[in-house]
Amino acid sequence: MALVLYTGPANPNAFKALITAEYSGVKLELAKDFRLGVSNYTPEFLKMSPIGRVPVLETPDGAIFDSNAIARYVASLKADNPLYGSSLIDHARVEQWIDFAATRIEGGLLSLLWATSGRFDSIAFHANMLTFLIKAFKKSLHAINIHLANNTYLVGHSITLADIVMTCNLYWGYSRIMTKDFMSEFPHVERYFWTMVNQPNFKVVVGEVKQAKAVPAVLSLTMAPTKEQAKPKEFEPKEVKKEASPSKAAEAEEEEAPKPKPRNPLDLLPRSKMNLDEWKRLYSNTKTNFLEVAIKGFWDMYDPEGYSLWFCEYKYNEENTVSFVTMNKVGGFLQRMDLARKYAFGKMLVVGQNPPFKVKGLWLFRGQEIPQFVIDECYDMELYEWTKVDISDDVQKERVNAMIEDQETFEGEPLLDTKCFK
């Protein structure tokens, strides 16, 4: 039996196993017809990965989940693999840096991405939290930078499994928030990362890597307003202006008249037969026979040419250990989506019997793709995996129905809470 890797597209956690396989001469096959957000919630997949997370490696002896465990297994398939170093102390140091990459780098990045998604009501608290998280993450980068000042690699004089895991974890940050300016304090980490991703065995897996050019606007908010800034200005009497002559007043009014706002590109799409406001009213007003009235009404109205349906799944569900934090994730996302109210309908769910809880969603958007202005404005969206719904697939269609209708369970797990955006 071949080794089969289940993963979504361009997943840095899956890169770990694929790069390790390149260095170890191990052949991995990518699972065929695997659809993230659908295939990973089938009963068969959940037997391999209890919470539906990818990547998962299927082996002749059973399945393995967790990216670091998969990479370790692949490396172990080659006897005396140099990826583990040349001595017991090297092996221990490889494990040391893998743990550091998981807890300090990946953990720090997850915290930063969570904090920059607008989930705090208090600006002052948000600013102080960001200051703390940035300081902690930079402290970790500083530790690596010191080590790499006199070392090309993390362990010994050649690439090890520690370098593979560390580089793949850094990839998350480089693609989102670790801009050239952000990394200017860490020249040795910068040199190290680009050296790694340009190695042939890395490049064949990850391709061309693009560094983030800008960070979410909220990341620049790193200090709470000072007391001086918060003080109200003392009252100053305004200078009384002389009344302008009627002719000059008219000219001024004409000059200051606001320019018409540019039309949203979605307003320029061909007219749709689906009346979104009508569907929202039907959804809100249906109190009984929901399946026969609201859901049937949805499919009767649905215009697959004018609208598209999307599943979303929070990428970092493993950190959802308490329900109120989980709901804050959903709340922040919905707040960011407010500008799309005219063009979208959404439903977010929190499910699970025990932590970690899972955040899932269903969204209806005007047009065949997620609107660009939503992508540009709602930086929370990158924290979710997005999968377009294939309405010709009865399984996916039933999943849409289940997400629209509030039931006690969803996909075999208790439904803890929902939020609707309409």
Coordinates of C-alpha atoms in Angstrom, one line a residue:
M1 CA 0.0 0.0 0.0
A2 CA 1.3 3.5 -0.9
L3 CA 1.7 6.3 1.5
V4 CA -1.2 8.7 0.9
L5 CA -1.2 12.3 2.2
Y6 CA -4.6 14.0 2.7
T7 CA -4.4 17.8 2.6
G8 CA -5.8 20.9 1.2
P9 CA -4.0 23.1 -1.4
A10 CA -0.8 24.9 -0.5
N11 CA -0.8 23.8 3.2
P12 CA 2.6 24.6 4.9
N13 CA 1.9 21.9 7.4
A14 CA 1.7 19.4 4.6
F15 CA 4.9 20.8 3.1
K16 CA 6.8 19.4 6.1
A17 CA 6.0 15.8 5.1
L18 CA 6.5 16.4 1.3
I19 CA 9.9 18.1 1.8
T20 CA 11.0 15.4 4.2
A21 CA 10.0 12.8 1.6
E22 CA 12.1 14.6 -1.0
Y23 CA 15.2 14.4 1.2
S24 CA 14.5 10.8 2.3
G25 CA 13.7 9.3 -1.1
V26 CA 10.2 8.4 0.1
K27 CA 7.3 8.5 -2.3
L28 CA 4.1 10.1 -1.0
E29 CA 0.9 10.2 -3.0
L30 CA -1.7 13.0 -2.6
A31 CA -5.2 11.7 -2.0
K32 CA -7.3 12.0 -5.2
D33 CA -10.6 13.9 -5.3
F34 CA -10.0 15.2 -1.7
R35 CA -12.1 18.3 -1.1
L36 CA -11.2 20.3 2.0
G37 CA -14.3 21.2 4.0
V38 CA -16.2 18.2 2.7
S39 CA -14.0 15.0 2.5
N40 CA -12.4 15.6 5.9
Y41 CA -15.8 15.4 7.6
T42 CA -16.8 12.0 6.3
P43 CA -17.0 9.2 8.9
E44 CA -14.1 7.4 7.1
F45 CA -11.8 10.4 7.4
L46 CA -12.8 11.1 11.1
K47 CA -11.6 7.6 11.9
M48 CA -8.1 8.7 10.8
S49 CA -8.3 12.3 12.2
P50 CA -10.7 12.6 15.1
I51 CA -11.3 16.4 14.6
G52 CA -11.1 16.4 10.8
R53 CA -7.8 18.2 10.6
V54 CA -5.3 17.9 7.8
P55 CA -2.7 16.8 6.9
V56 CA -3.2 13.1 7.5
L57 CA -0.9 10.3 6.3
E58 CA -2.4 6.9 5.5
T59 CA 0.1 4.1 5.9
P60 CA 0.0 0.3 5.7
D61 CA 0.0 0.2 9.5
G62 CA -2.7 2.9 10.0
A63 CA -3.2 6.6 9.8
I64 CA -1.1 9.4 11.4
F65 CA -2.3 12.9 12.0
D66 CA -0.4 16.1 13.1
S67 CA 2.1 17.5 10.7
N68 CA 5.2 17.1 12.9
A69 CA 4.4 13.5 13.7
I70 CA 3.9 12.8 10.0
A71 CA 7.2 14.4 9.1
R72 CA 9.0 12.4 11.8
Y73 CA 7.5 9.1 10.5
V74 CA 8.5 9.9 6.9
A75 CA 12.1 10.7 8.1
S76 CA 12.2 7.4 10.0
L77 CA 11.5 5.4 6.9
K78 CA 15.1 5.9 5.8
A79 CA 17.7 4.1 7.9
D80 CA 20.2 6.4 9.6
N81 CA 18.6 9.4 8.0
P82 CA 20.9 12.5 8.2
L83 CA 17.8 14.6 8.8
Y84 CA 18.2 13.5 12.4
G85 CA 21.8 14.5 12.6
S86 CA 24.9 12.3 13.1
S87 CA 24.8 11.7 16.9
L88 CA 22.5 11.3 19.9
I89 CA 23.1 14.9 20.9
D90 CA 22.2 16.1 17.3
H91 CA 19.0 14.0 17.5
A92 CA 18.1 15.7 20.8
R93 CA 18.8 19.2 19.4
V94 CA 16.7 18.4 16.3
E95 CA 13.8 17.6 18.6
Q96 CA 14.6 20.7 20.6
W97 CA 14.2 23.0 17.6
I98 CA 11.1 21.2 16.4
D99 CA 9.4 21.8 19.7
F100 CA 10.6 25.5 19.6
A101 CA 9.2 25.9 16.1
A102 CA 5.8 24.4 17.3
T103 CA 5.4 26.3 20.6
R104 CA 7.2 29.6 20.1
I105 CA 7.0 30.2 16.3
E106 CA 3.7 28.6 15.2
G107 CA 2.1 29.3 18.6
G108 CA 3.2 32.9 18.5
L109 CA 2.0 33.4 14.9
L110 CA -1.4 31.9 15.7
S111 CA -1.8 34.3 18.7
L112 CA -0.9 37.2 16.5
L113 CA -3.2 36.2 13.7
W114 CA -6.0 35.8 16.3
A115 CA -5.3 39.1 17.9
T116 CA -5.2 41.0 14.6
S117 CA -8.7 39.8 13.5
G118 CA -10.6 42.6 15.4
R119 CA -12.1 40.5 18.2
F120 CA -11.6 43.0 21.0
D121 CA -14.3 45.5 21.9
S122 CA -11.8 47.7 23.9
I123 CA -9.3 49.5 21.7
A124 CA -7.0 50.0 24.7
F125 CA -7.1 46.4 25.6
H126 CA -6.5 45.4 22.0
A127 CA -3.5 47.7 21.7
N128 CA -1.9 46.4 24.9
M129 CA -2.6 42.8 23.9
L130 CA -0.9 43.3 20.5
T131 CA 2.1 45.0 22.1
F132 CA 2.5 42.0 24.4
L133 CA 2.1 39.4 21.6
I134 CA 4.4 41.2 19.2
K135 CA 7.1 41.6 21.9
A136 CA 6.8 37.8 22.7
F137 CA 7.0 36.8 19.1
K138 CA 10.0 39.0 18.4
K139 CA 11.7 37.6 21.5
S140 CA 11.4 34.1 19.8
L141 CA 12.8 35.5 16.5
H142 CA 15.6 37.1 18.4
A143 CA 16.6 33.8 19.9
I144 CA 16.8 32.2 16.5
N145 CA 18.6 35.2 15.1
I146 CA 21.4 34.9 17.8
H147 CA 21.8 31.2 17.1
L148 CA 21.9 31.7 13.3
A149 CA 24.5 34.4 13.6
N150 CA 27.2 31.7 13.8
N151 CA 25.3 28.8 12.3
T152 CA 24.0 28.2 8.7
Y153 CA 21.5 25.5 10.0
L154 CA 19.8 24.9 13.3
V155 CA 21.7 21.7 14.0
G156 CA 25.1 20.7 12.6
H157 CA 26.4 21.5 9.2
S158 CA 23.5 20.3 7.0
I159 CA 19.8 20.5 6.7
T160 CA 17.9 18.5 9.3
L161 CA 14.2 17.9 10.1
A162 CA 14.4 20.8 12.5
D163 CA 15.1 23.2 9.5
I164 CA 12.2 21.7 7.5
V165 CA 9.7 22.2 10.4
M166 CA 11.0 25.6 11.3
T167 CA 10.9 26.9 7.7
C168 CA 7.4 25.6 7.1
N169 CA 6.2 27.3 10.3
L170 CA 7.9 30.6 9.4
Y171 CA 6.2 30.3 6.0
W172 CA 2.9 31.1 7.7
G173 CA 4.3 34.4 9.0
Y174 CA 6.2 35.4 5.9
S175 CA 3.0 35.0 3.8
R176 CA 0.9 37.1 6.2
I177 CA 2.7 39.6 8.5
M178 CA 6.5 39.2 8.4
T179 CA 7.3 42.0 6.0
K180 CA 10.8 43.2 5.1
D181 CA 10.4 46.0 7.5
F182 CA 9.2 43.7 10.3
M183 CA 12.2 41.3 9.7
S184 CA 14.8 44.1 9.5
E185 CA 15.7 43.4 13.1
F186 CA 16.5 39.7 12.3
P187 CA 18.9 39.6 9.3
H188 CA 20.1 36.1 10.1
V189 CA 16.6 34.7 10.2
E190 CA 15.8 36.5 7.0
R191 CA 19.0 35.0 5.3
Y192 CA 18.1 31.5 6.8
F193 CA 14.5 31.5 5.5
W194 CA 15.3 32.5 2.0
T195 CA 18.3 30.0 1.9
M196 CA 15.9 27.2 2.9
V197 CA 13.0 27.9 0.6
N198 CA 15.4 28.2 -2.4
Q199 CA 16.9 24.7 -1.8
P200 CA 15.8 22.4 -4.7
N201 CA 14.0 19.9 -2.4
F202 CA 12.1 22.8 -0.8
K203 CA 11.4 24.6 -4.0
V204 CA 9.9 21.6 -5.8
V205 CA 7.3 21.5 -3.0
V206 CA 6.6 25.2 -2.0
G207 CA 7.3 26.9 -5.4
E208 CA 7.9 30.6 -5.4
V209 CA 7.4 32.2 -2.0
K210 CA 6.0 35.7 -1.8
Q211 CA 6.7 37.8 1.3
A212 CA 3.8 39.9 2.8
K213 CA 4.1 43.5 1.6
A214 CA 1.8 44.9 4.3
V215 CA 0.3 43.8 7.6
P216 CA -3.4 44.2 8.7
A217 CA -4.0 47.8 9.7
V218 CA -4.8 46.7 13.3
L219 CA -1.3 45.4 13.7
S220 CA 0.0 48.9 13.6
L221 CA -2.1 49.7 16.7
T222 CA 0.5 48.8 19.3
M223 CA -0.1 51.4 22.0
A224 CA -3.2 52.6 23.8
P225 CA -4.0 56.3 23.7
T226 CA -2.0 58.3 26.2
K227 CA -3.6 60.3 28.9
E228 CA -2.7 63.5 27.1
Q229 CA -4.4 62.2 23.9
A230 CA -7.4 61.2 25.9
K231 CA -7.8 64.7 27.5
P232 CA -10.7 66.7 26.1
K233 CA -9.6 70.0 24.6
E234 CA -10.4 73.2 26.5
F235 CA -13.3 75.1 25.2
E236 CA -12.3 77.8 22.7
P237 CA -15.0 80.2 21.4
K238 CA -15.3 79.9 17.6
E239 CA -14.8 82.9 15.4
V240 CA -18.1 84.1 14.1
K241 CA -18.0 84.1 10.3
K242 CA -19.7 86.7 8.3
E243 CA -22.6 85.5 6.3
A244 CA -21.6 85.1 2.6
S245 CA -23.6 86.7 -0.1
P246 CA -26.2 84.5 -1.8
S247 CA -24.2 84.2 -5.0
K248 CA -21.0 83.3 -3.2
A249 CA -22.8 80.9 -0.9
A250 CA -24.3 79.0 -3.9
E251 CA -20.8 78.8 -5.5
A252 CA -19.3 77.4 -2.3
E253 CA -22.1 74.9 -1.9
E254 CA -21.6 73.8 -5.5
E255 CA -17.8 73.4 -4.9
E256 CA -18.3 71.5 -1.7
A257 CA -21.0 69.2 -3.0
P258 CA -19.9 65.6 -2.3
K259 CA -19.0 63.6 -5.4
P260 CA -21.2 60.5 -6.1
K261 CA -19.7 57.3 -4.7
P262 CA -18.4 54.9 -7.3
R263 CA -20.8 52.0 -7.8
N264 CA -19.9 48.6 -6.3
P265 CA -18.8 46.2 -9.1
L266 CA -21.4 43.7 -7.9
D267 CA -24.1 46.2 -8.8
L268 CA -22.9 46.0 -12.4
L269 CA -23.6 42.2 -12.6
P270 CA -26.5 41.0 -14.7
R271 CA -29.8 41.2 -12.8
S272 CA -30.4 38.1 -10.7
K273 CA -33.8 36.4 -10.4
M274 CA -33.0 35.8 -6.7
N275 CA -34.3 38.5 -4.3
L276 CA -31.8 38.3 -1.4
D277 CA -33.9 40.5 0.9
E278 CA -37.0 38.3 0.3
W279 CA -35.0 35.2 1.2
K280 CA -33.7 36.9 4.4
R281 CA -37.3 37.8 5.4
L282 CA -38.4 34.2 4.8
Y283 CA -35.5 32.9 6.9
S284 CA -36.3 35.3 9.8
N285 CA -40.1 34.9 9.7
T286 CA -40.3 31.1 9.4
K287 CA -41.0 29.7 12.9
T288 CA -42.4 26.3 12.1
N289 CA -41.9 23.7 9.3
F290 CA -38.5 25.3 8.6
L291 CA -37.4 22.5 6.3
E292 CA -40.5 22.7 4.2
V293 CA -40.8 26.5 4.1
A294 CA -37.4 28.3 4.5
I295 CA -35.1 25.7 3.1
K296 CA -37.4 24.7 0.2
G297 CA -37.9 28.5 -0.4
F298 CA -34.2 29.0 -0.5
W299 CA -33.7 26.4 -3.3
D300 CA -36.7 27.7 -5.1
M301 CA -35.2 31.2 -5.1
Y302 CA -31.5 30.3 -5.5
D303 CA -29.9 31.6 -8.7
P304 CA -26.6 29.6 -9.3
E305 CA -25.6 32.0 -12.0
G306 CA -26.0 35.2 -9.9
Y307 CA -24.9 33.8 -6.6
S308 CA -22.4 31.3 -5.2
L309 CA -22.3 29.3 -1.9
W310 CA -19.2 28.8 0.2
F311 CA -18.2 26.6 3.2
C312 CA -15.6 28.0 5.5
E313 CA -13.7 26.4 8.3
Y314 CA -11.6 28.1 10.9
K315 CA -8.0 27.1 10.3
Y316 CA -6.9 27.0 14.0
N317 CA -9.7 25.1 15.7
E318 CA -7.2 23.4 17.9
E319 CA -6.9 26.6 20.0
N320 CA -10.7 26.8 20.6
T321 CA -10.6 25.5 24.2
V322 CA -13.3 27.7 25.7
S323 CA -16.6 28.5 24.2
F324 CA -16.6 32.2 24.8
V325 CA -13.2 32.6 22.9
T326 CA -14.7 30.5 20.1
M327 CA -17.7 32.8 19.9
N328 CA -15.4 35.8 19.9
K329 CA -13.7 34.4 16.8
V330 CA -17.1 34.3 15.1
G331 CA -18.2 37.7 16.4
G332 CA -15.1 39.4 15.1
F333 CA -15.5 37.9 11.7
L334 CA -19.1 38.9 11.4
Q335 CA -18.3 42.4 12.5
R336 CA -15.8 42.7 9.7
M337 CA -18.4 41.3 7.2
D338 CA -20.9 44.1 8.0
L339 CA -20.0 46.1 4.8
A340 CA -21.2 43.1 2.7
R341 CA -24.7 43.0 4.2
K342 CA -26.3 44.0 0.9
Y343 CA -24.5 41.2 -1.0
A344 CA -24.3 38.3 1.4
F345 CA -26.0 35.9 3.8
G346 CA -24.0 33.9 6.2
K347 CA -24.4 31.3 9.0
M348 CA -21.6 30.5 11.5
L349 CA -21.7 27.5 13.8
V350 CA -19.7 26.3 16.8
V351 CA -19.8 22.5 17.3
G352 CA -18.2 20.0 19.6
Q353 CA -18.7 18.0 22.7
N354 CA -15.4 18.7 24.3
P355 CA -12.6 21.3 23.6
P356 CA -11.3 22.1 21.1
F357 CA -14.5 23.3 19.6
K358 CA -14.9 23.9 15.9
V359 CA -16.0 27.0 14.0
K360 CA -17.7 26.3 10.6
G361 CA -19.7 28.5 8.3
L362 CA -21.8 28.8 5.2
W363 CA -21.9 31.9 3.1
L364 CA -24.0 33.1 0.1
F365 CA -22.2 35.7 -2.0
R366 CA -23.3 37.7 -5.0
G367 CA -21.4 36.6 -8.0
Q368 CA -19.3 33.4 -8.7
E369 CA -16.4 34.3 -6.5
I370 CA -16.0 35.8 -3.0
P371 CA -16.3 39.6 -3.7
Q372 CA -12.9 41.3 -3.9
F373 CA -13.9 44.2 -1.7
V374 CA -14.8 41.7 1.0
I375 CA -11.4 40.0 0.7
D376 CA -9.6 43.4 0.8
E377 CA -11.5 44.7 3.8
C378 CA -12.0 41.6 5.9
Y379 CA -8.5 40.3 6.8
D380 CA -10.2 37.8 9.1
M381 CA -11.0 35.8 6.0
E382 CA -7.5 34.4 5.7
L383 CA -8.0 32.6 9.0
Y384 CA -10.6 30.4 7.3
E385 CA -10.4 27.7 4.7
W386 CA -12.9 28.5 1.9
T387 CA -14.5 25.9 -0.3
K388 CA -17.0 26.6 -3.0
V389 CA -20.1 24.5 -2.8
D390 CA -20.9 22.2 -5.6
I391 CA -24.7 22.2 -5.6
S392 CA -24.8 19.2 -8.0
D393 CA -23.3 17.1 -5.2
D394 CA -26.2 15.9 -3.0
V395 CA -23.9 15.5 0.0
Q396 CA -22.8 19.1 -0.2
K397 CA -26.4 20.2 -0.8
E398 CA -27.5 18.4 2.3
R399 CA -24.7 20.0 4.3
V400 CA -26.0 23.4 3.2
N401 CA -29.5 22.5 4.4
A402 CA -28.1 21.3 7.8
M403 CA -26.1 24.6 8.3
I404 CA -29.1 26.8 7.5
E405 CA -31.4 24.9 9.8
D406 CA -30.5 25.0 13.6
Q407 CA -30.6 21.4 14.9
E408 CA -29.3 19.9 18.1
T409 CA -26.3 18.3 16.3
F410 CA -24.3 19.0 13.2
E411 CA -22.2 16.3 11.5
G412 CA -22.6 14.0 14.6
E413 CA -21.4 16.7 17.1
P414 CA -23.5 18.9 19.5
L415 CA -24.3 22.3 18.0
L416 CA -23.2 24.7 20.8
D417 CA -24.1 28.1 19.2
T418 CA -24.8 29.8 16.0
K419 CA -24.7 33.4 14.6
C420 CA -26.5 34.5 11.5
F421 CA -25.4 37.3 9.3
K422 CA -28.3 38.7 7.2

